[in-house]
PDB file of C-alpha atoms in Angstrom:
ATOM      1  CA  MET J   1       0.000   0.000   0.000  1.00  0.00           C
ATOM      2  CA  ASN J   2       1.268   3.458  -0.898  1.00  0.00           C
ATOM      3  CA  SER J   3       1.932   5.570   2.220  1.00  0.00           C
ATOM      4  CA  CYS J   4       2.193   8.813   0.248  1.00  0.00           C
ATOM      5  CA  GLN J   5      -1.179  10.142  -0.867  1.00  0.00           C
ATOM      6  CA  THR J   6      -1.407  12.042  -4.133  1.00  0.00           C
ATOM      7  CA  VAL J   7      -3.744  14.648  -5.516  1.00  0.00           C
ATOM      8  CA  LYS J   8      -4.738  14.884  -9.151  1.00  0.00           C
ATOM      9  CA  THR J   9      -3.999  18.340 -10.562  1.00  0.00           C
ATOM     10  CA  ARG J  10      -3.794  19.814 -14.061  1.00  0.00           C
ATOM     11  CA  ASP J  11      -0.145  18.863 -14.097  1.00  0.00           C
ATOM     12  CA  GLY J  12      -0.828  15.276 -13.133  1.00  0.00           C
ATOM     13  CA  MET J  13      -0.564  13.469  -9.819  1.00  0.00           C
ATOM     14  CA  VAL J  14       1.198  15.523  -7.127  1.00  0.00           C
ATOM     15  CA  PRO J  15       2.142  14.191  -3.682  1.00  0.00           C
ATOM     16  CA  LEU J  16      -0.070  15.639  -0.955  1.00  0.00           C
ATOM     17  CA  SER J  17       2.992  16.430   1.146  1.00  0.00           C
ATOM     18  CA  SER J  18       4.097  19.041  -1.400  1.00  0.00           C
ATOM     19  CA  PHE J  19       1.135  21.306  -0.510  1.00  0.00           C
ATOM     20  CA  LYS J  20       2.383  23.583   2.247  1.00  0.00           C
ATOM     21  CA  MET J  21      -0.535  25.862   3.115  1.00  0.00           C
ATOM     22  CA  THR J  22      -3.143  26.132   5.812  1.00  0.00           C
ATOM     23  CA  GLY J  23      -6.822  25.491   5.198  1.00  0.00           C
ATOM     24  CA  GLU J  24      -7.531  29.246   5.200  1.00  0.00           C
ATOM     25  CA  GLN J  25      -4.841  29.780   2.590  1.00  0.00           C
ATOM     26  CA  ALA J  26      -6.269  26.974   0.467  1.00  0.00           C
ATOM     27  CA  ILE J  27      -9.770  28.475   0.646  1.00  0.00           C
ATOM     28  CA  ALA J  28      -8.401  31.922  -0.228  1.00  0.00           C
ATOM     29  CA  THR J  29      -6.567  30.420  -3.199  1.00  0.00           C
ATOM     30  CA  MET J  30      -9.694  28.645  -4.410  1.00  0.00           C
ATOM     31  CA  ARG J  31     -11.760  31.822  -4.073  1.00  0.00           C
ATOM     32  CA  LYS J  32      -9.126  33.744  -5.990  1.00  0.00           C
ATOM     33  CA  GLN J  33      -9.265  31.166  -8.781  1.00  0.00           C
ATOM     34  CA  LEU J  34     -13.061  31.265  -8.776  1.00  0.00           C
ATOM     35  CA  GLY J  35     -13.007  35.061  -8.734  1.00  0.00           C
ATOM     36  CA  LYS J  36     -15.443  35.436  -5.857  1.00  0.00           C
ATOM     37  CA  SER J  37     -14.935  36.583  -2.273  1.00  0.00           C
ATOM     38  CA  SER J  38     -16.705  35.133   0.717  1.00  0.00           C
ATOM     39  CA  LEU J  39     -18.608  38.414   1.158  1.00  0.00           C
ATOM     40  CA  ALA J  40     -19.803  38.300  -2.449  1.00  0.00           C
ATOM     41  CA  ALA J  41     -20.794  34.651  -2.082  1.00  0.00           C
ATOM     42  CA  ALA J  42     -22.725  35.376   1.127  1.00  0.00           C
ATOM     43  CA  TYR J  43     -24.411  38.445  -0.424  1.00  0.00           C
ATOM     44  CA  ASP J  44     -25.468  36.452  -3.472  1.00  0.00           C
ATOM     45  CA  LYS J  45     -27.129  33.860  -1.192  1.00  0.00           C
ATOM     46  CA  LEU J  46     -29.281  36.464   0.620  1.00  0.00           C
ATOM     47  CA  THR J  47     -33.031  36.455   0.132  1.00  0.00           C
ATOM     48  CA  GLY J  48     -34.615  39.311  -1.786  1.00  0.00           C
ATOM     49  CA  GLN J  49     -35.809  40.942   1.421  1.00  0.00           C
ATOM     50  CA  GLN J  50     -32.347  40.724   2.985  1.00  0.00           C
ATOM     51  CA  ARG J  51     -30.741  42.172  -0.148  1.00  0.00           C
ATOM     52  CA  ALA J  52     -33.288  44.986  -0.163  1.00  0.00           C
ATOM     53  CA  ILE J  53     -32.340  45.874   3.431  1.00  0.00           C
ATOM     54  CA  VAL J  54     -28.624  45.883   2.571  1.00  0.00           C
ATOM     55  CA  LEU J  55     -29.188  47.920  -0.604  1.00  0.00           C
ATOM     56  CA  PHE J  56     -31.403  50.390   1.254  1.00  0.00           C
ATOM     57  CA  ALA J  57     -28.717  50.782   3.930  1.00  0.00           C
ATOM     58  CA  ALA J  58     -26.182  51.334   1.139  1.00  0.00           C
ATOM     59  CA  ARG J  59     -28.479  54.021  -0.328  1.00  0.00           C
ATOM     60  CA  ILE J  60     -28.908  52.072  -3.530  1.00  0.00           C
ATOM     61  CA  LYS J  61     -32.386  51.784  -5.015  1.00  0.00           C
ATOM     62  CA  PRO J  62     -33.312  48.126  -4.364  1.00  0.00           C
ATOM     63  CA  SER J  63     -35.576  47.901  -7.408  1.00  0.00           C
ATOM     64  CA  THR J  64     -32.625  48.526  -9.722  1.00  0.00           C
ATOM     65  CA  ALA J  65     -29.999  46.282  -8.103  1.00  0.00           C
ATOM     66  CA  ILE J  66     -31.794  43.533  -6.198  1.00  0.00           C
ATOM     67  CA  ASP J  67     -31.165  40.844  -8.832  1.00  0.00           C
ATOM     68  CA  THR J  68     -27.604  41.932  -9.626  1.00  0.00           C
ATOM     69  CA  PRO J  69     -24.796  39.823  -8.131  1.00  0.00           C
ATOM     70  CA  LEU J  70     -22.453  41.850  -5.943  1.00  0.00           C
ATOM     71  CA  LEU J  71     -19.449  41.579  -8.247  1.00  0.00           C
ATOM     72  CA  GLN J  72     -21.473  42.924 -11.184  1.00  0.00           C
ATOM     73  CA  LEU J  73     -22.297  46.173  -9.376  1.00  0.00           C
ATOM     74  CA  PRO J  74     -20.129  49.234 -10.065  1.00  0.00           C
ATOM     75  CA  MET J  75     -17.160  49.631  -7.720  1.00  0.00           C
ATOM     76  CA  ALA J  76     -18.713  52.553  -5.781  1.00  0.00           C
ATOM     77  CA  GLN J  77     -21.890  50.553  -5.157  1.00  0.00           C
ATOM     78  CA  ARG J  78     -19.881  47.499  -4.079  1.00  0.00           C
ATOM     79  CA  GLU J  79     -18.061  49.648  -1.536  1.00  0.00           C
ATOM     80  CA  ALA J  80     -21.382  51.096  -0.321  1.00  0.00           C
ATOM     81  CA  VAL J  81     -22.763  47.560   0.081  1.00  0.00           C
ATOM     82  CA  ARG J  82     -19.633  46.524   1.988  1.00  0.00           C
ATOM     83  CA  MET J  83     -19.980  49.477   4.375  1.00  0.00           C
ATOM     84  CA  ALA J  84     -23.714  48.778   4.822  1.00  0.00           C
ATOM     85  CA  ILE J  85     -23.016  45.141   5.680  1.00  0.00           C
ATOM     86  CA  ILE J  86     -20.404  46.235   8.235  1.00  0.00           C
ATOM     87  CA  SER J  87     -22.903  48.660   9.802  1.00  0.00           C
ATOM     88  CA  ILE J  88     -25.658  46.056   9.906  1.00  0.00           C
ATOM     89  CA  ALA J  89     -23.274  43.500  11.433  1.00  0.00           C
ATOM     90  CA  ASN J  90     -22.230  46.049  14.092  1.00  0.00           C
ATOM     91  CA  LEU J  91     -25.883  46.714  14.844  1.00  0.00           C
ATOM     92  CA  GLY J  92     -26.488  42.971  15.156  1.00  0.00           C
ATOM     93  CA  ASN J  93     -23.549  42.645  17.536  1.00  0.00           C
ATOM     94  CA  ALA J  94     -24.822  45.544  19.642  1.00  0.00           C
ATOM     95  CA  MET J  95     -28.267  43.959  19.926  1.00  0.00           C
ATOM     96  CA  ALA J  96     -27.024  40.390  20.409  1.00  0.00           C
ATOM     97  CA  GLY J  97     -28.301  38.864  23.611  1.00  0.00           C
ATOM     98  CA  VAL J  98     -30.896  41.582  24.183  1.00  0.00           C
ATOM     99  CA  PRO J  99     -34.334  40.058  24.685  1.00  0.00           C
ATOM    100  CA  ASN J 100     -36.326  40.973  21.604  1.00  0.00           C
ATOM    101  CA  GLY J 101     -39.700  39.412  22.217  1.00  0.00           C
ATOM    102  CA  ARG J 102     -42.879  41.281  21.511  1.00  0.00           C
ATOM    103  CA  GLU J 103     -43.571  41.601  25.215  1.00  0.00           C
ATOM    104  CA  GLN J 104     -40.343  43.619  25.576  1.00  0.00           C
ATOM    105  CA  ILE J 105     -41.799  46.452  23.539  1.00  0.00           C
ATOM    106  CA  ILE J 106     -45.545  46.101  23.440  1.00  0.00           C
ATOM    107  CA  THR J 107     -47.290  45.946  26.773  1.00  0.00           C
ATOM    108  CA  GLU J 108     -51.008  45.623  27.157  1.00  0.00           C
ATOM    109  CA  HIS J 109     -52.641  48.373  29.173  1.00  0.00           C
ATOM    110  CA  PRO J 110     -56.213  48.128  30.360  1.00  0.00           C
ATOM    111  CA  GLN J 111     -58.528  50.199  28.240  1.00  0.00           C
ATOM    112  CA  ARG J 112     -58.782  53.631  29.715  1.00  0.00           C
ATOM    113  CA  LYS J 113     -61.804  55.745  29.167  1.00  0.00           C
ATOM    114  CA  PRO J 114     -60.994  58.769  27.105  1.00  0.00           C
ATOM    115  CA  LYS J 115     -60.750  61.857  29.214  1.00  0.00           C
ATOM    116  CA  GLN J 116     -64.021  63.740  29.060  1.00  0.00           C
ATOM    117  CA  ILE J 117     -63.493  67.292  28.005  1.00  0.00           C
ATOM    118  CA  LYS J 118     -66.152  69.592  29.314  1.00  0.00           C
ATOM    119  CA  PRO J 119     -67.422  72.169  26.886  1.00  0.00           C
ATOM    120  CA  SER J 120     -65.651  75.396  27.557  1.00  0.00           C
ATOM    121  CA  THR J 121     -67.792  78.098  28.998  1.00  0.00           C
ATOM    122  CA  PRO J 122     -66.365  81.513  29.505  1.00  0.00           C
ATOM    123  CA  ALA J 123     -65.611  82.149  33.149  1.00  0.00           C
ATOM    124  CA  ASN J 124     -66.864  85.682  32.855  1.00  0.00           C
ATOM    125  CA  THR J 125     -69.379  86.345  30.114  1.00  0.00           C
ATOM    126  CA  ASN J 126     -69.367  90.011  30.960  1.00  0.00           C
ATOM    127  CA  HIS J 127     -66.056  90.729  29.212  1.00  0.00           C
ATOM    128  CA  THR J 128     -67.742  93.143  26.867  1.00  0.00           C
ATOM    129  CA  ILE J 129     -69.374  94.935  29.775  1.00  0.00           C
ATOM    130  CA  ASP J 130     -66.078  95.222  31.638  1.00  0.00           C
ATOM    131  CA  ILE J 131     -64.373  96.620  28.541  1.00  0.00           C
ATOM    132  CA  SER J 132     -67.202  99.063  27.980  1.00  0.00           C
ATOM    133  CA  GLU J 133     -67.026 100.242  31.577  1.00  0.00           C
ATOM    134  CA  LEU J 134     -63.260 100.724  31.293  1.00  0.00           C
ATOM    135  CA  ALA J 135     -63.697 102.605  28.041  1.00  0.00           C
ATOM    136  CA  ALA J 136     -66.315 104.863  29.652  1.00  0.00           C
ATOM    137  CA  GLU J 137     -64.046 105.581  32.613  1.00  0.00           C
ATOM    138  CA  LEU J 138     -61.151 106.362  30.283  1.00  0.00           C
ATOM    139  CA  ALA J 139     -63.328 108.677  28.202  1.00  0.00           C
ATOM    140  CA  ALA J 140     -64.495 110.456  31.356  1.00  0.00           C
ATOM    141  CA  ASP J 141     -60.899 110.903  32.561  1.00  0.00           C
ATOM    142  CA  VAL J 142     -59.826 112.312  29.195  1.00  0.00           C
ATOM    143  CA  ALA J 143     -62.794 114.707  29.146  1.00  0.00           C
ATOM    144  CA  GLN J 144     -62.054 115.815  32.685  1.00  0.00           C
ATOM    145  CA  ARG J 145     -58.384 116.519  31.827  1.00  0.00           C
ATOM    146  CA  LYS J 146     -59.450 118.569  28.822  1.00  0.00           C
ATOM    147  CA  ARG J 147     -61.671 120.755  31.045  1.00  0.00           C
ATOM    148  CA  ALA J 148     -58.904 121.361  33.518  1.00  0.00           C
TER     149      ALA J 148
END
């Protein structure tokens, strides 16, 4: 039995021991060959609603870009999407572990009767009389000063 395992490559069979890279390096190399980043792959797997949220956060009109893969967007829009994803992830981290049940926000209060507003009645309906009396007094004072 052969103790040295081999891997079939384009160049033929290569001994497995000749590959000197970590798993992360191997994944990065494969992604580079495929031409897609992990962020682009994850974005492309999002549902329409999730993409719409990301696009809205990136200030991109969702109706124009919702079906476009990330790597087919213009560079400025890709950067905006990247920044939006970072912001949304930070928001998720900030809210992680916080109870988010409906009862945390919406509490049931017993029905209160609406406050009865009494029809407003003037406290003193004789405002016009008071003003007239004041006007008469003022007129009398002015007339008296003219005589003097």
